[in-house]
mmCIF file of C-alpha atoms and ligand atoms in Angstrom:
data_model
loop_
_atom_site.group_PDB
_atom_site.id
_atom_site.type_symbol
_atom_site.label_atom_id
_atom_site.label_comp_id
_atom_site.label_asym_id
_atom_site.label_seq_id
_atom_site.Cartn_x
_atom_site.Cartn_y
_atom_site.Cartn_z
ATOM 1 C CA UNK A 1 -97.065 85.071 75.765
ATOM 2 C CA UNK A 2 -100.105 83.577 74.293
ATOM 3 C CA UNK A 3 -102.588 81.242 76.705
ATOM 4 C CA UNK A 4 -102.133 77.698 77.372
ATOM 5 C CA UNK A 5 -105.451 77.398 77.895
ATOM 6 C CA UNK A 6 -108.910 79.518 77.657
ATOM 7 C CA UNK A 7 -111.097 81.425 80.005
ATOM 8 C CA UNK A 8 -114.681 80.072 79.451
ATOM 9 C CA UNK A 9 -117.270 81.863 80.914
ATOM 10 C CA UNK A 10 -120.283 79.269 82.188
ATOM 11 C CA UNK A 11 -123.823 80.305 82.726
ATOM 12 C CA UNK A 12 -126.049 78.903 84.939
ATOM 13 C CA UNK A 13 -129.240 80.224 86.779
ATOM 14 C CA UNK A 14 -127.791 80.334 89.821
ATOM 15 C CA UNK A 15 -125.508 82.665 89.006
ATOM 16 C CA UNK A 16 -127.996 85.002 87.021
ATOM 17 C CA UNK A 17 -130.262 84.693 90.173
ATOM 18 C CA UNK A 18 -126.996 85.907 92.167
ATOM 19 C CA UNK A 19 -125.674 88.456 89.738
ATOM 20 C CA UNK A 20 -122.516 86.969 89.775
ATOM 21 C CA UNK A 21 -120.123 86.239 86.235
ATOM 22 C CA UNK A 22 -118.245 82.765 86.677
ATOM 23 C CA UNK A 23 -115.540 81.621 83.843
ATOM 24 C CA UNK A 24 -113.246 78.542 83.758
ATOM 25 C CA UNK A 25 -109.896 78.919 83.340
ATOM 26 C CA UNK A 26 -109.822 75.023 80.958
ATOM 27 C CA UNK A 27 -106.500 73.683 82.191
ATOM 28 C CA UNK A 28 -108.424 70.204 81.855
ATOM 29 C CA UNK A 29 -107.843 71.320 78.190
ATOM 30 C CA UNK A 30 -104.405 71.459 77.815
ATOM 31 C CA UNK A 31 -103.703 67.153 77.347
ATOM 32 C CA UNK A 32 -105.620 64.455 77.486
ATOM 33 C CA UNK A 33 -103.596 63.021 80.118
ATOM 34 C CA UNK A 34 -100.960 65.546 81.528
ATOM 35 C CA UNK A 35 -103.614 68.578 82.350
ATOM 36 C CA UNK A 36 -104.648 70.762 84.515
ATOM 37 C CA UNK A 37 -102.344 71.173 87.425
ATOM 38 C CA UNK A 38 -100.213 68.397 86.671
ATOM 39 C CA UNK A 39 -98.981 69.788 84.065
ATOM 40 C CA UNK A 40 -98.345 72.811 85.125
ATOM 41 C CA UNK A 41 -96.541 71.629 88.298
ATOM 42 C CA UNK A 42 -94.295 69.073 86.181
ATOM 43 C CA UNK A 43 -93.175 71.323 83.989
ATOM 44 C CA UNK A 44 -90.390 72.983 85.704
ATOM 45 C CA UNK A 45 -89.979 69.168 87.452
ATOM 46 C CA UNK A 46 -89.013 67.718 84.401
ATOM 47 C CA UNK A 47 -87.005 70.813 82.757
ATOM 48 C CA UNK A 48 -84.606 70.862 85.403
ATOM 49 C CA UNK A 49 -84.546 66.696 85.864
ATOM 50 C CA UNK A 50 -83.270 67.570 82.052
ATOM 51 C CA UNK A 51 -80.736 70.258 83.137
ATOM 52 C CA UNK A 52 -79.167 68.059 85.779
ATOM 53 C CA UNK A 53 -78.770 64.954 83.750
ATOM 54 C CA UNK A 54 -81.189 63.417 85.930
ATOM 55 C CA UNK A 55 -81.776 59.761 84.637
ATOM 56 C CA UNK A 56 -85.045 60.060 85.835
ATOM 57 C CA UNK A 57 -87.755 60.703 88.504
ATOM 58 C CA UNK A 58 -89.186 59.393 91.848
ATOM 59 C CA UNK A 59 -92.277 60.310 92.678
ATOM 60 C CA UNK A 60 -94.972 59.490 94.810
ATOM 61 C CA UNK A 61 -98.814 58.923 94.968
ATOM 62 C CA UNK A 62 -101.937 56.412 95.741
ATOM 63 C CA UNK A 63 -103.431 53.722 93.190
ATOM 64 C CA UNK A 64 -105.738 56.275 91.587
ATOM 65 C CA UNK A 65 -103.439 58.919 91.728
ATOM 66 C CA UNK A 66 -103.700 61.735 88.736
ATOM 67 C CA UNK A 67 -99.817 62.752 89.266
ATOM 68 C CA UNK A 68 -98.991 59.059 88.799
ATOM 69 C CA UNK A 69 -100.557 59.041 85.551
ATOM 70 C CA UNK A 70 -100.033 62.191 84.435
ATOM 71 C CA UNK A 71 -96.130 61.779 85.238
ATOM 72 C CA UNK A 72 -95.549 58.234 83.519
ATOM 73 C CA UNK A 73 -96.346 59.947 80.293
ATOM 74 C CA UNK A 74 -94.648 63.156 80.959
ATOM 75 C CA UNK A 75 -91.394 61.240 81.781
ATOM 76 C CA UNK A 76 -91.684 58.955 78.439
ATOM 77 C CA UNK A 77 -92.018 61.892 76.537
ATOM 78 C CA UNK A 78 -89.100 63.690 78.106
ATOM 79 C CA UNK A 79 -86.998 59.969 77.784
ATOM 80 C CA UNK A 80 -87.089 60.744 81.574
ATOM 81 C CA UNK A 81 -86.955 57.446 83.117
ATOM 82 C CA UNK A 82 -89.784 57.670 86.143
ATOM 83 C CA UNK A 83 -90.345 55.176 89.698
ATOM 84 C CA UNK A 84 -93.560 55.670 90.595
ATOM 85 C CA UNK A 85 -93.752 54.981 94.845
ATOM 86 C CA UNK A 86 -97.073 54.138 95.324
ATOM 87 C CA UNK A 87 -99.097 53.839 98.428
ATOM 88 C CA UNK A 88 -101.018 50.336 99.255
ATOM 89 C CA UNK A 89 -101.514 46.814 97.681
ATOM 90 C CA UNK A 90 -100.122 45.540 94.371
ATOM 91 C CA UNK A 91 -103.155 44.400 93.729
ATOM 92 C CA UNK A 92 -104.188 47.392 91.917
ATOM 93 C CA UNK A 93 -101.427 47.567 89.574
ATOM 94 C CA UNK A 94 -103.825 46.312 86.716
ATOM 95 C CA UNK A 95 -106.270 49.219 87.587
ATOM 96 C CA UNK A 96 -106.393 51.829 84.968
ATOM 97 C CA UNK A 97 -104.529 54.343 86.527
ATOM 98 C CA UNK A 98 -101.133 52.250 87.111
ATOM 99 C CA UNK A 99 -101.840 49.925 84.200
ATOM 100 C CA UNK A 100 -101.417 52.715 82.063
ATOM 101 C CA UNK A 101 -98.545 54.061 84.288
ATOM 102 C CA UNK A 102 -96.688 50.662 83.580
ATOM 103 C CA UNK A 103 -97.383 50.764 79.850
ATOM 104 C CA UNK A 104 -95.590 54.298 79.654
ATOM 105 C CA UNK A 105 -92.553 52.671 81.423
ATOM 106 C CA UNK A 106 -93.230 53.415 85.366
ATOM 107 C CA UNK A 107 -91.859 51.297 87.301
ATOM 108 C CA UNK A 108 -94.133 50.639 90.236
ATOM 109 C CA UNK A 109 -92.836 50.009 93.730
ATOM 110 C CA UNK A 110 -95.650 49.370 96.291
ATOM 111 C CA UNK A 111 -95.106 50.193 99.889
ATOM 112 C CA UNK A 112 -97.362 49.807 103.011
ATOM 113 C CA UNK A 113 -99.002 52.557 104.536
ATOM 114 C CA UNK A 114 -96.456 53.110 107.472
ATOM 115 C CA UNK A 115 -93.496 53.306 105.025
ATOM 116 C CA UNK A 116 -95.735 55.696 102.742
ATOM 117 C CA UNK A 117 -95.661 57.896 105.638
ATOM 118 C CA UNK A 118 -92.376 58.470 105.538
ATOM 119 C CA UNK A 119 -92.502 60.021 102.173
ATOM 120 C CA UNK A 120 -91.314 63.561 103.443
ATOM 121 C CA UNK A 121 -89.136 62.627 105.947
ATOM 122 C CA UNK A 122 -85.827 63.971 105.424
ATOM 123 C CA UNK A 123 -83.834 60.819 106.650
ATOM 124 C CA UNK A 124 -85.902 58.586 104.114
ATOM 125 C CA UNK A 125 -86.067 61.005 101.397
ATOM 126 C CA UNK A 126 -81.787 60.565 101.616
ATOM 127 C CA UNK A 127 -81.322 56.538 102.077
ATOM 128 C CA UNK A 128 -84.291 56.718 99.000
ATOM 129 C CA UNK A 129 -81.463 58.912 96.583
ATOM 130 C CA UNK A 130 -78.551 57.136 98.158
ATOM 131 C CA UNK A 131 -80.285 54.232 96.714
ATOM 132 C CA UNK A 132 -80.720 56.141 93.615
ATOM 133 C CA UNK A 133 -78.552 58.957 93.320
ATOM 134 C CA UNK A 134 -79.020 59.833 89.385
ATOM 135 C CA UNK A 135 -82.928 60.413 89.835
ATOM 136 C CA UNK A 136 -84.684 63.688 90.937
ATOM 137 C CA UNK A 137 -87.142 63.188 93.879
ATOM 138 C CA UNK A 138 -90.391 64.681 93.245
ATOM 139 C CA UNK A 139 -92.978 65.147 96.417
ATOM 140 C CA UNK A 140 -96.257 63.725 96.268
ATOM 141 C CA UNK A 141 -98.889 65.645 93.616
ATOM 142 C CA UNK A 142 -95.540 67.420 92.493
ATOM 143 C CA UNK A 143 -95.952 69.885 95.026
ATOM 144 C CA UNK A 144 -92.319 71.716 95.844
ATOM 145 C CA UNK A 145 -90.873 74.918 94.409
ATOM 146 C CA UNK A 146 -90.642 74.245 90.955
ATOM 147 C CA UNK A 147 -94.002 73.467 90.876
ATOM 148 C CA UNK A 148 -94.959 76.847 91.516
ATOM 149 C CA UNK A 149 -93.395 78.203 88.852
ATOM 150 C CA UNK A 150 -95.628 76.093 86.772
ATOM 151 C CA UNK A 151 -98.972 77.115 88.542
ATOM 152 C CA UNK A 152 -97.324 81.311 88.482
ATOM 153 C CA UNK A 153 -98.456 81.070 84.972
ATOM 154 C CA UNK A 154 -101.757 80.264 85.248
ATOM 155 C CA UNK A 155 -102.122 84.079 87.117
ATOM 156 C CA UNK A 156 -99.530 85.033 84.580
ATOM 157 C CA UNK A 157 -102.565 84.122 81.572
ATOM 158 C CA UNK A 158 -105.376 85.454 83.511
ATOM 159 C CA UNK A 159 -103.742 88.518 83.976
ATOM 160 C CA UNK A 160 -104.170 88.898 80.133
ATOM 161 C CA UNK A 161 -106.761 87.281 79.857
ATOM 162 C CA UNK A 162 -109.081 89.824 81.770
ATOM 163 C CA UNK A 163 -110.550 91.004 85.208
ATOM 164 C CA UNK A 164 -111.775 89.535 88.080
ATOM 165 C CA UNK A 165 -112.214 89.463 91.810
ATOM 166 C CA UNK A 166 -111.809 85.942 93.230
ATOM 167 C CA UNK A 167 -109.942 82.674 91.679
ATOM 168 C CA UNK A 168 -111.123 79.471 93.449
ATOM 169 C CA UNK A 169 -108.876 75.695 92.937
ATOM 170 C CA UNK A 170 -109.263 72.700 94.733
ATOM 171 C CA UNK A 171 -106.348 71.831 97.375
ATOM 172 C CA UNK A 172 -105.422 68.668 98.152
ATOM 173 C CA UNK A 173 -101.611 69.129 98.628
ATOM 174 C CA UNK A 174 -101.178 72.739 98.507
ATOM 175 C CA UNK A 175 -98.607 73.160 96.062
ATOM 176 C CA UNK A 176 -101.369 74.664 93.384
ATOM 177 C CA UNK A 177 -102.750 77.122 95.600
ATOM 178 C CA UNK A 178 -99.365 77.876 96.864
ATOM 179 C CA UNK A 179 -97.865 78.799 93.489
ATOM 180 C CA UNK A 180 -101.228 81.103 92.821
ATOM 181 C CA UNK A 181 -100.550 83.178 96.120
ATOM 182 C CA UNK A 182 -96.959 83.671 95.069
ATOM 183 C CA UNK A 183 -97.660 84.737 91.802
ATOM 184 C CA UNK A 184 -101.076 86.876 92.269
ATOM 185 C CA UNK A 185 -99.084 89.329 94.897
ATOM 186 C CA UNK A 186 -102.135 90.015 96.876
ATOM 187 C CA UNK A 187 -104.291 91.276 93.462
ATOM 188 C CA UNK A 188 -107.241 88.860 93.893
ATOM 189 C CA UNK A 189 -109.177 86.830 96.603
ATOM 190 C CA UNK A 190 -107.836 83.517 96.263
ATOM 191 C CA UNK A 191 -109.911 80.550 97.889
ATOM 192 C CA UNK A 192 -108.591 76.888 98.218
ATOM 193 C CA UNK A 193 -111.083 74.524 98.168
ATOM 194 C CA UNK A 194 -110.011 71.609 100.731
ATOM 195 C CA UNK A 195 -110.801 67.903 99.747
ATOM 196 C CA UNK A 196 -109.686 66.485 102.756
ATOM 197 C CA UNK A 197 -110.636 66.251 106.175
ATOM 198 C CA UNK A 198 -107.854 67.736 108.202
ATOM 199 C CA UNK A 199 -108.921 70.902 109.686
ATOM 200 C CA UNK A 200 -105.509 73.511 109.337
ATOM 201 C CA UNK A 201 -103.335 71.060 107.900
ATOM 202 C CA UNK A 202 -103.565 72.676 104.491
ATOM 203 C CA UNK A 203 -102.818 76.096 105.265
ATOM 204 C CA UNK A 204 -99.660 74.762 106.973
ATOM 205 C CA UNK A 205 -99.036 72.753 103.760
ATOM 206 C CA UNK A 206 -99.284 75.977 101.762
ATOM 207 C CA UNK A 207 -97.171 78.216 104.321
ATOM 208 C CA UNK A 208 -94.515 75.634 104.045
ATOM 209 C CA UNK A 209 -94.565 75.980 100.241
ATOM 210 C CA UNK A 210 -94.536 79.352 100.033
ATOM 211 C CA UNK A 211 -91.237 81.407 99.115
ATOM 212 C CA UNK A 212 -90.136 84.423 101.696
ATOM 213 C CA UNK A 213 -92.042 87.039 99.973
ATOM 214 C CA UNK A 214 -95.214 85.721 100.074
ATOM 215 C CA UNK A 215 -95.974 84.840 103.269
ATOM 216 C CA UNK A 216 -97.089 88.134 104.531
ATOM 217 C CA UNK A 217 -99.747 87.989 101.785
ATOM 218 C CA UNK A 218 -103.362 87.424 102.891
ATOM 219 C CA UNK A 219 -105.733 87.446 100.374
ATOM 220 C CA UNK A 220 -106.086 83.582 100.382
ATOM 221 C CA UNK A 221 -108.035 81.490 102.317
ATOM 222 C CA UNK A 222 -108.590 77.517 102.561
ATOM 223 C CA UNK A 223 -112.233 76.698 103.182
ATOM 224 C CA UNK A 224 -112.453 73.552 105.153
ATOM 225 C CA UNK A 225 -115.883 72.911 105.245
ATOM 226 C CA UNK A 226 -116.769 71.504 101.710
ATOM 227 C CA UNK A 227 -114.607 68.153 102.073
ATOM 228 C CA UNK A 228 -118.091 66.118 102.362
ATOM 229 C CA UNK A 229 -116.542 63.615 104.398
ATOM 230 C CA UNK A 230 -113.469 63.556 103.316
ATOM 231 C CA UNK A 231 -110.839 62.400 100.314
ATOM 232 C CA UNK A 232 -112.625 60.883 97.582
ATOM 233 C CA UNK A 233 -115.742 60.856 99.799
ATOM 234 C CA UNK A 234 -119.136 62.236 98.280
ATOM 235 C CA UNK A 235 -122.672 61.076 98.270
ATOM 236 C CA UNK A 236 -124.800 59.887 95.255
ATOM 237 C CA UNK A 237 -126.572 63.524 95.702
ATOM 238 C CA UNK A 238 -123.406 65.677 95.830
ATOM 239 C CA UNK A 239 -122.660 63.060 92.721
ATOM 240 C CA UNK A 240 -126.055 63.669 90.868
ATOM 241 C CA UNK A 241 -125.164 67.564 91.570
ATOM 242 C CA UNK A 242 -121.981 67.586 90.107
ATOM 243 C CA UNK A 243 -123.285 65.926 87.003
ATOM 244 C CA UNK A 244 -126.119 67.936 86.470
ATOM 245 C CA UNK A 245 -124.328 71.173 86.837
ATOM 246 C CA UNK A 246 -121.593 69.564 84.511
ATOM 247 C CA UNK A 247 -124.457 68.770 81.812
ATOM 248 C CA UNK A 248 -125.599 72.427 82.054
ATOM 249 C CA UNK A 249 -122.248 74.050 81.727
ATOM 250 C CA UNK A 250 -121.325 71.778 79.144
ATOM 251 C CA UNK A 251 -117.614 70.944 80.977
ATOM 252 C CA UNK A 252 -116.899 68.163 82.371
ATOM 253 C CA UNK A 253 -115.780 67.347 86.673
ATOM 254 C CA UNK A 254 -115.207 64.798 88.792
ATOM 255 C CA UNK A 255 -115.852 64.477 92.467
ATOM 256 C CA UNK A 256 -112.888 64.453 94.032
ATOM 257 C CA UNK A 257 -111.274 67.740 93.288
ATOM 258 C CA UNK A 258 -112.901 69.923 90.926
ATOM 259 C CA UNK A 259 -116.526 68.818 91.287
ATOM 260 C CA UNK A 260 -115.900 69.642 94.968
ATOM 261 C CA UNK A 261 -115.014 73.158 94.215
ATOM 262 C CA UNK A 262 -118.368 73.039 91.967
ATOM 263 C CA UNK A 263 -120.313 72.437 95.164
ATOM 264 C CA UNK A 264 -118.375 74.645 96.909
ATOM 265 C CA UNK A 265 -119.058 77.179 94.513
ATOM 266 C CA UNK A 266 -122.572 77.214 94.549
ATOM 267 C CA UNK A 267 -123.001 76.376 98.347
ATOM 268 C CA UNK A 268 -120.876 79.708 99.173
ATOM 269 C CA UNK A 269 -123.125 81.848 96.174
ATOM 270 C CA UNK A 270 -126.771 80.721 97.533
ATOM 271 C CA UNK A 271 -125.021 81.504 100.859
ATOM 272 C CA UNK A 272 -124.478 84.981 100.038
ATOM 273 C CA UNK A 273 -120.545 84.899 100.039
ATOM 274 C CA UNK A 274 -120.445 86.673 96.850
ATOM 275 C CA UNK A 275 -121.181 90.130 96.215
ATOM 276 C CA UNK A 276 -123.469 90.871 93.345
ATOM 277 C CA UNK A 277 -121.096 91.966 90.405
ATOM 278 C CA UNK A 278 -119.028 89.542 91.678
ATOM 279 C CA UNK A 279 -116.542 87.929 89.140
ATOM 280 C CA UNK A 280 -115.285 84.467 89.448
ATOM 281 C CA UNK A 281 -112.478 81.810 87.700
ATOM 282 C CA UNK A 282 -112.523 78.463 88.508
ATOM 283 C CA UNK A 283 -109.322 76.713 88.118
ATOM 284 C CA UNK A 284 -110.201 73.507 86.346
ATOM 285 C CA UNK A 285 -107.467 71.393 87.317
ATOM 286 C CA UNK A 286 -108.329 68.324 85.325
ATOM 287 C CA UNK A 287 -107.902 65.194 86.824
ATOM 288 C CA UNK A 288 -110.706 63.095 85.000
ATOM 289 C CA UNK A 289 -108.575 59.953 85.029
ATOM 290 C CA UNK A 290 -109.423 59.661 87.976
ATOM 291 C CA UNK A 291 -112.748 58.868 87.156
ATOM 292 C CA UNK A 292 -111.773 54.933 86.017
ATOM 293 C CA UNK A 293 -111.352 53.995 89.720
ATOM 294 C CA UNK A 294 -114.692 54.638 90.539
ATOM 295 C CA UNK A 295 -116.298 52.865 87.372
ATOM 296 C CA UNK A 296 -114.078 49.641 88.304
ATOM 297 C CA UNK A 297 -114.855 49.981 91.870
ATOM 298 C CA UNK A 298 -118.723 50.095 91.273
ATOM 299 C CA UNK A 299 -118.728 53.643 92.822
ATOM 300 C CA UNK A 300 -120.128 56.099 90.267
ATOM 301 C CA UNK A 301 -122.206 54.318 86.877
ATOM 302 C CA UNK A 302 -119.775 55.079 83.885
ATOM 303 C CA UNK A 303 -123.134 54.799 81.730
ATOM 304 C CA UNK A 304 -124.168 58.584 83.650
ATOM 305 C CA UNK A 305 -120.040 59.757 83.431
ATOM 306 C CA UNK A 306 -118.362 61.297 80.767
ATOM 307 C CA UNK A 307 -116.143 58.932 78.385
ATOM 308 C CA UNK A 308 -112.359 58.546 80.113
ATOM 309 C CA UNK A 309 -109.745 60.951 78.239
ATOM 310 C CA UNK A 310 -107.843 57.839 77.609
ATOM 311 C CA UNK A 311 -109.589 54.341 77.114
ATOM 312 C CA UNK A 312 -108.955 51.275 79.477
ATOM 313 C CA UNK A 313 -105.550 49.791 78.254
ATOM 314 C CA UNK A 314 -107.414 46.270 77.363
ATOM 315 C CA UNK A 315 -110.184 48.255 75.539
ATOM 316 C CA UNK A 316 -107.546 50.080 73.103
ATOM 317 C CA UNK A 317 -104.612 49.953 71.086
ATOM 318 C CA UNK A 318 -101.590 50.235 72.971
ATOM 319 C CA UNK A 319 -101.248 53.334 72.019
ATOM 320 C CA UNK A 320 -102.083 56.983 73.366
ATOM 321 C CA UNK A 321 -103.963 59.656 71.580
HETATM 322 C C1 PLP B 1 -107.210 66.979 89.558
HETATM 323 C C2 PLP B 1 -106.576 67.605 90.741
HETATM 324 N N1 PLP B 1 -107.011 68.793 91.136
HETATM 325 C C3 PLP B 1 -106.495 69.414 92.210
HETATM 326 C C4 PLP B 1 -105.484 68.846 92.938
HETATM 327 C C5 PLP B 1 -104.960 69.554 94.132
HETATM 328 O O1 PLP B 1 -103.740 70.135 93.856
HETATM 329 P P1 PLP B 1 -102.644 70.282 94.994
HETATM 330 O O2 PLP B 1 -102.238 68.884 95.365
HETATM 331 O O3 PLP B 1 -101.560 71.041 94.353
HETATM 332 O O4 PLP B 1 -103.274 70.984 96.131
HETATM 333 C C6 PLP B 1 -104.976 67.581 92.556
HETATM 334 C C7 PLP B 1 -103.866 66.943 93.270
HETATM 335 O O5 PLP B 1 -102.723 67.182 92.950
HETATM 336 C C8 PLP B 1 -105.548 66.952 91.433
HETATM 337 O O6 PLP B 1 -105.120 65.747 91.019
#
């Protein structure tokens, strides 16, 4: 089986200073739009939506969300039809995220935040495919058990690709690091890198996710102390961090998800987590979409950010690539 994407190894001073080897593992690489983890958790999604002769998919997620975006196109390219249940006002349906959600053929339904809630509740989940019975239902982020199938071959290529001691991915809804564990069969260290505030939730996420056989395993961990205040929360100096360290590397991150495991990183290493010799692969789980939001919201100055994958809709032909 040859690589879906590349093991990169990154130098920076603080890991010469540290004698410690750090490579990417460049699922950001794979599409433009459907990368990293997405598309290795919709894979399986949309193969078996296919081998039921599912009309289409429900799924769920927040204005900005990468799985949104990432699934609209995924679904138009399967001639999957895809509802996209999204979480707050309608008033962001012209944001670059759902605008370009809509122009691959989502259809957006917005619900408040009590009825989001409700999103894994057995009870709603059936009155939601009594309501449509020919679609698959797809969890938020994609994360259920054919979504780690997808992410079991992402240990499946590193395993060829070479050796190392520790693999580190950001969490946010467990079903990434979940389908790591179940795949790596206690080999490496694995460490989750939280982005939320919710001390323990996570690991319950992940236990939840994880099949039988894998539970027993404990060479994982989710650290729950590099959130920096929480989802999507950062300062301008964990910001100005990221982006330096990006501009050294020569990859790009964002600050939700994998520029938090980028400060993560190098908090634990000056720390003294790692042992010298260590050998480390970051997941790089994409997700630079999600940088848009934050240039329309004021938040980060695109002029500093990398260029979006994908331009603005109104910038750009209507079409993608
Ligand atoms: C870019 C990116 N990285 C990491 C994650 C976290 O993955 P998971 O939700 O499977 O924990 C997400 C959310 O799905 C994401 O969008």
């Amino acid at each position: 089986m040859s690589a879906l994407s590349i093991l990169q190894p990154i130098h920076h001073p603080t890991f010469i200073h540290h004698k410690i080897s750090v490579q990417v593992k460049r699922d950001d690489q794979i599409d433009k739009v459907i990368s990293g983890n997405k598309w290795r958790k919709l894979k399986y999604n949309l193969l078996h939506a296919k081998a039921i002769g599912a009309e289409g998919i429900i799924t769920f997620g927040g204005c900005f969300s990468n799985h949104i975006h990432a699934c609209a196109l995924a679904c138009q390219q399967q001639q999957l039809s895809a509802i996209g249940i999204i979480r707050g006002e309608q008033d962001n349906q012209n944001n670059y995220t759902l605008a370009w959600a809509k122009h691959w053929g989502m259809q957006l339904s917005f619900v408040d935040r009590k009825t989001y809630r409700l999103r894994n509740q057995e009870s709603y989940l059936q009155q939601l495919q009594q309501q449509f019975p020919d679609y698959l239902i797809v969890p938020e982020g994609g994360s259920n058990a054919l979504a780690l199938t997808g992410m079991a071959e992402v240990i499946a290529e590193l395993n060829q690709q070479g050796e190392f001691d520790t693999l580190i991915t950001p969490v946010g809804s467990g079903g990434t690091l979940a389908g790591l564990i179940f795949a790596d069969k206690a080999q490496h260290e694995l460490l989750g890198i939280s982005v939320l505030k919710q001390d323990g939730y996570l690991e319950q996420q992940v236990n939840e996710l994880l099949p039988e056989a894998a539970k027993s395993y404990r060479n994982w961990q989710v650290m729950n102390q590099f959130h920096r205040g929480g989802y999507a929360k950062f300062n301008p100096h964990d910001a100005q961090r990221i982006r330096s360290f990006a501009k050294s590397v020569g990859i790009d991150f964002e600050p939700v998800y994998s520029g938090k495991m980028i400060l993560a990183l190098l908090d634990l290493i000056e720390a003294g987590y790692f042992p010298a010799h260590q050998r480390i692969v970051l997941l790089h789980t994409g997700g630079l979409q999600g940088l848009a939001g934050m240039f329309e919201r004021g938040i980060l100055p695109q002029k500093d950010w990398p260029t979006l994958p994908v331009a603005p809709i109104n910038q750009k032909s209507q079409s993608y690539g």
